[in-house]
């Protein structure tokens, strides 16, 4: 399915990224295993996780190379693409999966917690995609797969930085899909559900939280790989600008934002008429303050 292609998978040292890298290799792609080997909150740094992914790929007969540059700067993102070109002489697929968490309630969130998370998730997705885009344009082919999250699509407590970055990735993906369609370049998002290092940081202080974690534990990272591999392949040649979700054995398609209801007043609006007429007409269509766990309230199937 991806025979002869070259893929970059960021954050491929473990969890979902590793499973996607392994799955891409099984379908014939050579893989740049990008990971800086930090903790879930971004501390430390080691080549060991990415070397382990490379070993697993090669033991299965695949081809891989390790890259330990961070995605959070333009120069290092270009270096990641250079690793692919130096090792395999082309680039066909980019999977933007790298991420960190710095969860805290909004009124206590620091500037550093905001900037670090947005820097890896949103800026990193832009930098790596942009670095690959010039090669995709020249060869008139390429596929981007970006990891988003229901924390951004729906909402969650204590994740303003992460949620904003992840919803921003959806807008970035749609813009790439629109701008690069003429070059046969596709861009799609996946909101993955999986128990991983990142979800293991979810608090388990109440019975409700503990029950939710038990449901999450059933969703192992490899369940997300098939859709990512499909979207990266030529089999998805006519699919672009979409946002999917994967949860255990379920696949979801998310609706983009669209106007839900409108009201009109020929003489225009003022504060009182908005309160008296516009709000009562619109209120039934207001978005609820739901979290991801409220919307996906049933056990994984």
One Martini backbone bead per residue (centre of mass of N, CA, C, O) as a GRO file, in nm:
protein
  301
    1UNK     BB    1   0.056   0.063  -0.019
    2UNK     BB    2   0.368   0.204   0.063
    3UNK     BB    3   0.558   0.130  -0.150
    4UNK     BB    4   0.851   0.336  -0.161
    5UNK     BB    5   0.793   0.513   0.071
    6UNK     BB    6   0.828   0.814   0.277
    7UNK     BB    7   0.823   0.858   0.638
    8UNK     BB    8   0.723   1.088   0.886
    9UNK     BB    9   0.733   1.038   1.250
   10UNK     BB   10   0.631   1.201   1.512
   11UNK     BB   11   0.658   1.067   1.813
   12UNK     BB   12   0.789   0.744   1.764
   13UNK     BB   13   0.891   0.625   2.061
   14UNK     BB   14   0.573   0.584   2.121
   15UNK     BB   15   0.276   0.474   2.112
   16UNK     BB   16   0.115   0.594   1.848
   17UNK     BB   17   0.368   0.657   1.681
   18UNK     BB   18   0.487   0.375   1.680
   19UNK     BB   19   0.244   0.227   1.550
   20UNK     BB   20   0.251   0.387   1.287
   21UNK     BB   21   0.538   0.320   1.204
   22UNK     BB   22   0.501   0.012   1.193
   23UNK     BB   23   0.263   0.012   0.989
   24UNK     BB   24   0.408   0.154   0.757
   25UNK     BB   25   0.633  -0.057   0.728
   26UNK     BB   26   0.439  -0.300   0.662
   27UNK     BB   27   0.350  -0.130   0.383
   28UNK     BB   28   0.664  -0.024   0.274
   29UNK     BB   29   0.775   0.200   0.440
   30UNK     BB   30   0.996   0.435   0.506
   31UNK     BB   31   1.127   0.550   0.832
   32UNK     BB   32   1.116   0.840   1.026
   33UNK     BB   33   1.221   0.842   1.362
   34UNK     BB   34   1.076   1.086   1.557
   35UNK     BB   35   1.253   1.167   1.870
   36UNK     BB   36   1.354   1.318   2.190
   37UNK     BB   37   1.288   1.160   2.465
   38UNK     BB   38   1.071   1.275   2.647
   39UNK     BB   39   0.858   1.358   2.853
   40UNK     BB   40   0.527   1.442   2.869
   41UNK     BB   41   0.639   1.744   2.974
   42UNK     BB   42   0.947   1.779   2.826
   43UNK     BB   43   1.164   1.625   2.974
   44UNK     BB   44   1.468   1.571   2.875
   45UNK     BB   45   1.651   1.317   2.674
   46UNK     BB   46   1.637   1.048   2.418
   47UNK     BB   47   1.717   0.785   2.181
   48UNK     BB   48   1.588   0.517   2.280
   49UNK     BB   49   1.293   0.512   2.170
   50UNK     BB   50   1.369   0.536   1.864
   51UNK     BB   51   1.556   0.288   1.855
   52UNK     BB   52   1.334   0.085   1.923
   53UNK     BB   53   1.159   0.133   1.676
   54UNK     BB   54   1.374   0.067   1.469
   55UNK     BB   55   1.421  -0.225   1.559
   56UNK     BB   56   1.132  -0.327   1.505
   57UNK     BB   57   1.132  -0.267   1.204
   58UNK     BB   58   1.387  -0.435   1.124
   59UNK     BB   59   1.291  -0.713   1.238
   60UNK     BB   60   1.042  -0.697   1.015
   61UNK     BB   61   1.202  -0.580   0.741
   62UNK     BB   62   1.250  -0.286   0.761
   63UNK     BB   63   1.293   0.077   0.722
   64UNK     BB   64   1.510   0.294   0.925
   65UNK     BB   65   1.544   0.620   1.091
   66UNK     BB   66   1.688   0.841   1.314
   67UNK     BB   67   1.539   1.134   1.483
   68UNK     BB   68   1.617   1.415   1.735
   69UNK     BB   69   1.455   1.644   1.652
   70UNK     BB   70   1.269   1.914   1.693
   71UNK     BB   71   0.955   2.067   1.595
   72UNK     BB   72   0.978   2.375   1.747
   73UNK     BB   73   1.145   2.451   1.478
   74UNK     BB   74   1.246   2.538   1.171
   75UNK     BB   75   1.531   2.413   1.158
   76UNK     BB   76   1.459   2.129   1.276
   77UNK     BB   77   1.244   2.054   1.069
   78UNK     BB   78   1.437   2.062   0.826
   79UNK     BB   79   1.621   1.838   0.942
   80UNK     BB   80   1.417   1.610   0.926
   81UNK     BB   81   1.385   1.618   0.619
   82UNK     BB   82   1.686   1.574   0.562
   83UNK     BB   83   1.697   1.289   0.673
   84UNK     BB   84   1.516   1.165   0.456
   85UNK     BB   85   1.687   1.251   0.208
   86UNK     BB   86   1.956   1.121   0.293
   87UNK     BB   87   1.841   0.822   0.332
   88UNK     BB   88   1.589   0.816   0.078
   89UNK     BB   89   1.544   1.070  -0.139
   90UNK     BB   90   1.257   1.124   0.006
   91UNK     BB   91   0.903   1.247   0.044
   92UNK     BB   92   0.543   1.150   0.129
   93UNK     BB   93   0.509   1.150   0.455
   94UNK     BB   94   0.327   1.315   0.729
   95UNK     BB   95   0.329   1.268   1.089
   96UNK     BB   96   0.166   1.459   1.338
   97UNK     BB   97   0.245   1.356   1.687
   98UNK     BB   98   0.383   1.538   1.857
   99UNK     BB   99   0.386   1.579   2.229
  100UNK     BB  100   0.264   1.770   2.513
  101UNK     BB  101   0.205   1.831   2.866
  102UNK     BB  102   0.047   2.124   3.066
  103UNK     BB  103  -0.161   2.087   3.297
  104UNK     BB  104  -0.404   2.347   3.387
  105UNK     BB  105  -0.578   2.570   3.516
  106UNK     BB  106  -0.631   2.864   3.370
  107UNK     BB  107  -0.575   3.070   3.623
  108UNK     BB  108  -0.272   2.903   3.646
  109UNK     BB  109  -0.154   2.949   3.382
  110UNK     BB  110   0.136   2.977   3.217
  111UNK     BB  111   0.324   3.096   2.969
  112UNK     BB  112   0.502   2.842   2.943
  113UNK     BB  113   0.271   2.635   2.917
  114UNK     BB  114   0.159   2.753   2.662
  115UNK     BB  115   0.411   2.774   2.469
  116UNK     BB  116   0.508   2.478   2.477
  117UNK     BB  117   0.252   2.341   2.362
  118UNK     BB  118   0.213   2.513   2.108
  119UNK     BB  119   0.501   2.464   1.997
  120UNK     BB  120   0.466   2.158   1.940
  121UNK     BB  121   0.185   2.122   1.811
  122UNK     BB  122   0.138   2.370   1.619
  123UNK     BB  123   0.415   2.467   1.526
  124UNK     BB  124   0.523   2.185   1.459
  125UNK     BB  125   0.316   2.123   1.235
  126UNK     BB  126   0.398   2.354   1.058
  127UNK     BB  127   0.704   2.316   1.021
  128UNK     BB  128   0.700   2.024   0.906
  129UNK     BB  129   0.500   2.076   0.677
  130UNK     BB  130   0.654   2.308   0.539
  131UNK     BB  131   0.919   2.151   0.485
  132UNK     BB  132   0.764   1.936   0.296
  133UNK     BB  133   0.596   2.102   0.083
  134UNK     BB  134   0.812   2.165  -0.136
  135UNK     BB  135   0.836   1.862  -0.218
  136UNK     BB  136   0.543   1.803  -0.283
  137UNK     BB  137   0.515   2.013  -0.506
  138UNK     BB  138   0.732   1.905  -0.702
  139UNK     BB  139   0.596   1.601  -0.709
  140UNK     BB  140   0.283   1.607  -0.689
  141UNK     BB  141   0.288   1.480  -0.383
  142UNK     BB  142   0.111   1.401  -0.072
  143UNK     BB  143   0.087   1.337   0.297
  144UNK     BB  144  -0.113   1.442   0.571
  145UNK     BB  145  -0.105   1.358   0.931
  146UNK     BB  146  -0.296   1.476   1.206
  147UNK     BB  147  -0.301   1.521   1.552
  148UNK     BB  148  -0.570   1.550   1.744
  149UNK     BB  149  -0.853   1.651   1.969
  150UNK     BB  150  -1.129   1.650   2.182
  151UNK     BB  151  -1.029   1.888   2.353
  152UNK     BB  152  -1.084   2.080   2.102
  153UNK     BB  153  -1.357   1.979   1.969
  154UNK     BB  154  -1.498   1.990   2.269
  155UNK     BB  155  -1.346   1.937   2.563
  156UNK     BB  156  -1.159   2.034   2.872
  157UNK     BB  157  -0.998   2.024   3.157
  158UNK     BB  158  -0.691   2.188   3.194
  159UNK     BB  159  -0.651   2.248   2.840
  160UNK     BB  160  -0.606   2.520   2.684
  161UNK     BB  161  -0.342   2.470   2.530
  162UNK     BB  162  -0.409   2.197   2.394
  163UNK     BB  163  -0.684   2.267   2.268
  164UNK     BB  164  -0.592   2.506   2.092
  165UNK     BB  165  -0.383   2.348   1.928
  166UNK     BB  166  -0.571   2.119   1.819
  167UNK     BB  167  -0.770   2.304   1.672
  168UNK     BB  168  -0.557   2.446   1.498
  169UNK     BB  169  -0.479   2.193   1.334
  170UNK     BB  170  -0.742   2.179   1.174
  171UNK     BB  171  -0.701   2.450   1.027
  172UNK     BB  172  -0.433   2.381   0.902
  173UNK     BB  173  -0.527   2.136   0.738
  174UNK     BB  174  -0.738   2.282   0.567
  175UNK     BB  175  -0.540   2.482   0.438
  176UNK     BB  176  -0.363   2.275   0.303
  177UNK     BB  177  -0.585   2.142   0.133
  178UNK     BB  178  -0.651   2.400  -0.029
  179UNK     BB  179  -0.357   2.496  -0.126
  180UNK     BB  180  -0.257   2.177  -0.229
  181UNK     BB  181  -0.453   2.043  -0.435
  182UNK     BB  182  -0.302   2.119  -0.709
  183UNK     BB  183  -0.059   1.902  -0.599
  184UNK     BB  184  -0.180   1.638  -0.467
  185UNK     BB  185  -0.232   1.729  -0.166
  186UNK     BB  186  -0.292   1.592   0.154
  187UNK     BB  187  -0.515   1.667   0.452
  188UNK     BB  188  -0.548   1.517   0.780
  189UNK     BB  189  -0.736   1.416   1.074
  190UNK     BB  190  -0.679   1.274   1.410
  191UNK     BB  191  -0.870   1.157   1.689
  192UNK     BB  192  -0.727   0.989   1.939
  193UNK     BB  193  -0.776   0.687   2.122
  194UNK     BB  194  -0.556   0.629   2.409
  195UNK     BB  195  -0.339   0.454   2.601
  196UNK     BB  196  -0.084   0.659   2.746
  197UNK     BB  197   0.134   0.877   2.864
  198UNK     BB  198  -0.071   1.112   2.842
  199UNK     BB  199  -0.327   0.972   2.975
  200UNK     BB  200  -0.177   0.892   3.249
  201UNK     BB  201  -0.218   1.203   3.359
  202UNK     BB  202  -0.491   1.159   3.443
  203UNK     BB  203  -0.691   1.202   3.683
  204UNK     BB  204  -0.775   0.978   3.995
  205UNK     BB  205  -0.982   1.106   4.243
  206UNK     BB  206  -1.243   0.976   4.134
  207UNK     BB  207  -1.474   0.754   4.038
  208UNK     BB  208  -1.522   0.875   3.760
  209UNK     BB  209  -1.224   0.886   3.673
  210UNK     BB  210  -1.162   0.583   3.712
  211UNK     BB  211  -1.370   0.480   3.506
  212UNK     BB  212  -1.252   0.625   3.264
  213UNK     BB  213  -0.973   0.489   3.269
  214UNK     BB  214  -1.074   0.200   3.221
  215UNK     BB  215  -1.175   0.263   2.937
  216UNK     BB  216  -0.904   0.365   2.818
  217UNK     BB  217  -0.733   0.099   2.853
  218UNK     BB  218  -0.876  -0.046   2.600
  219UNK     BB  219  -0.717   0.177   2.423
  220UNK     BB  220  -0.490   0.097   2.218
  221UNK     BB  221  -0.265   0.242   2.004
  222UNK     BB  222  -0.300   0.045   1.746
  223UNK     BB  223  -0.599   0.136   1.670
  224UNK     BB  224  -0.490   0.405   1.503
  225UNK     BB  225  -0.313   0.309   1.256
  226UNK     BB  226  -0.490   0.229   1.007
  227UNK     BB  227  -0.597   0.515   0.936
  228UNK     BB  228  -0.327   0.653   0.895
  229UNK     BB  229  -0.230   0.467   0.665
  230UNK     BB  230  -0.461   0.520   0.475
  231UNK     BB  231  -0.433   0.837   0.452
  232UNK     BB  232  -0.129   0.799   0.334
  233UNK     BB  233  -0.249   0.664   0.096
  234UNK     BB  234  -0.375   0.611  -0.228
  235UNK     BB  235  -0.661   0.516  -0.127
  236UNK     BB  236  -0.689   0.845  -0.028
  237UNK     BB  237  -0.688   1.048  -0.285
  238UNK     BB  238  -1.001   1.186  -0.213
  239UNK     BB  239  -0.894   1.271   0.086
  240UNK     BB  240  -0.961   1.596   0.235
  241UNK     BB  241  -1.012   1.801   0.514
  242UNK     BB  242  -1.044   1.595   0.749
  243UNK     BB  243  -1.210   1.466   1.059
  244UNK     BB  244  -1.113   1.210   1.266
  245UNK     BB  245  -1.196   0.918   1.468
  246UNK     BB  246  -1.046   0.691   1.718
  247UNK     BB  247  -1.212   0.405   1.898
  248UNK     BB  248  -1.094   0.131   1.892
  249UNK     BB  249  -1.351   0.010   1.667
  250UNK     BB  250  -1.393   0.315   1.598
  251UNK     BB  251  -1.520   0.553   1.349
  252UNK     BB  252  -1.502   0.905   1.302
  253UNK     BB  253  -1.686   1.195   1.186
  254UNK     BB  254  -1.636   1.535   1.184
  255UNK     BB  255  -1.781   1.830   1.208
  256UNK     BB  256  -1.777   2.128   1.103
  257UNK     BB  257  -1.817   2.444   1.122
  258UNK     BB  258  -2.155   2.579   1.134
  259UNK     BB  259  -2.431   2.729   1.096
  260UNK     BB  260  -2.720   2.687   1.315
  261UNK     BB  261  -2.841   2.992   1.331
  262UNK     BB  262  -3.071   3.264   1.248
  263UNK     BB  263  -3.114   3.626   1.262
  264UNK     BB  264  -3.344   3.903   1.176
  265UNK     BB  265  -3.321   4.277   1.150
  266UNK     BB  266  -3.393   4.546   0.959
  267UNK     BB  267  -3.306   4.775   1.192
  268UNK     BB  268  -3.134   4.617   1.369
  269UNK     BB  269  -2.918   4.622   1.659
  270UNK     BB  270  -2.943   4.604   2.013
  271UNK     BB  271  -2.923   4.521   2.330
  272UNK     BB  272  -3.229   4.468   2.373
  273UNK     BB  273  -3.295   4.301   2.114
  274UNK     BB  274  -3.097   4.078   2.173
  275UNK     BB  275  -3.225   3.993   2.446
  276UNK     BB  276  -3.531   3.961   2.338
  277UNK     BB  277  -3.467   3.797   2.043
  278UNK     BB  278  -3.198   3.658   1.971
  279UNK     BB  279  -3.143   3.472   2.213
  280UNK     BB  280  -3.411   3.306   2.217
  281UNK     BB  281  -3.363   3.196   1.921
  282UNK     BB  282  -3.060   3.069   1.981
  283UNK     BB  283  -3.037   2.903   2.254
  284UNK     BB  284  -3.111   2.608   2.157
  285UNK     BB  285  -2.811   2.619   1.987
  286UNK     BB  286  -2.623   2.607   2.199
  287UNK     BB  287  -2.333   2.516   2.322
  288UNK     BB  288  -2.223   2.291   2.524
  289UNK     BB  289  -2.036   2.224   2.830
  290UNK     BB  290  -1.857   1.993   2.717
  291UNK     BB  291  -1.691   1.696   2.731
  292UNK     BB  292  -1.562   1.425   2.601
  293UNK     BB  293  -1.691   1.229   2.820
  294UNK     BB  294  -1.988   1.323   2.759
  295UNK     BB  295  -2.007   1.235   2.459
  296UNK     BB  296  -1.823   0.971   2.526
  297UNK     BB  297  -2.017   0.769   2.734
  298UNK     BB  298  -1.945   0.508   2.610
  299UNK     BB  299  -1.812   0.226   2.568
  300UNK     BB  300  -1.586   0.085   2.401
  301UNK     BB  301  -1.617  -0.110   2.082
   0.00000   0.00000   0.00000
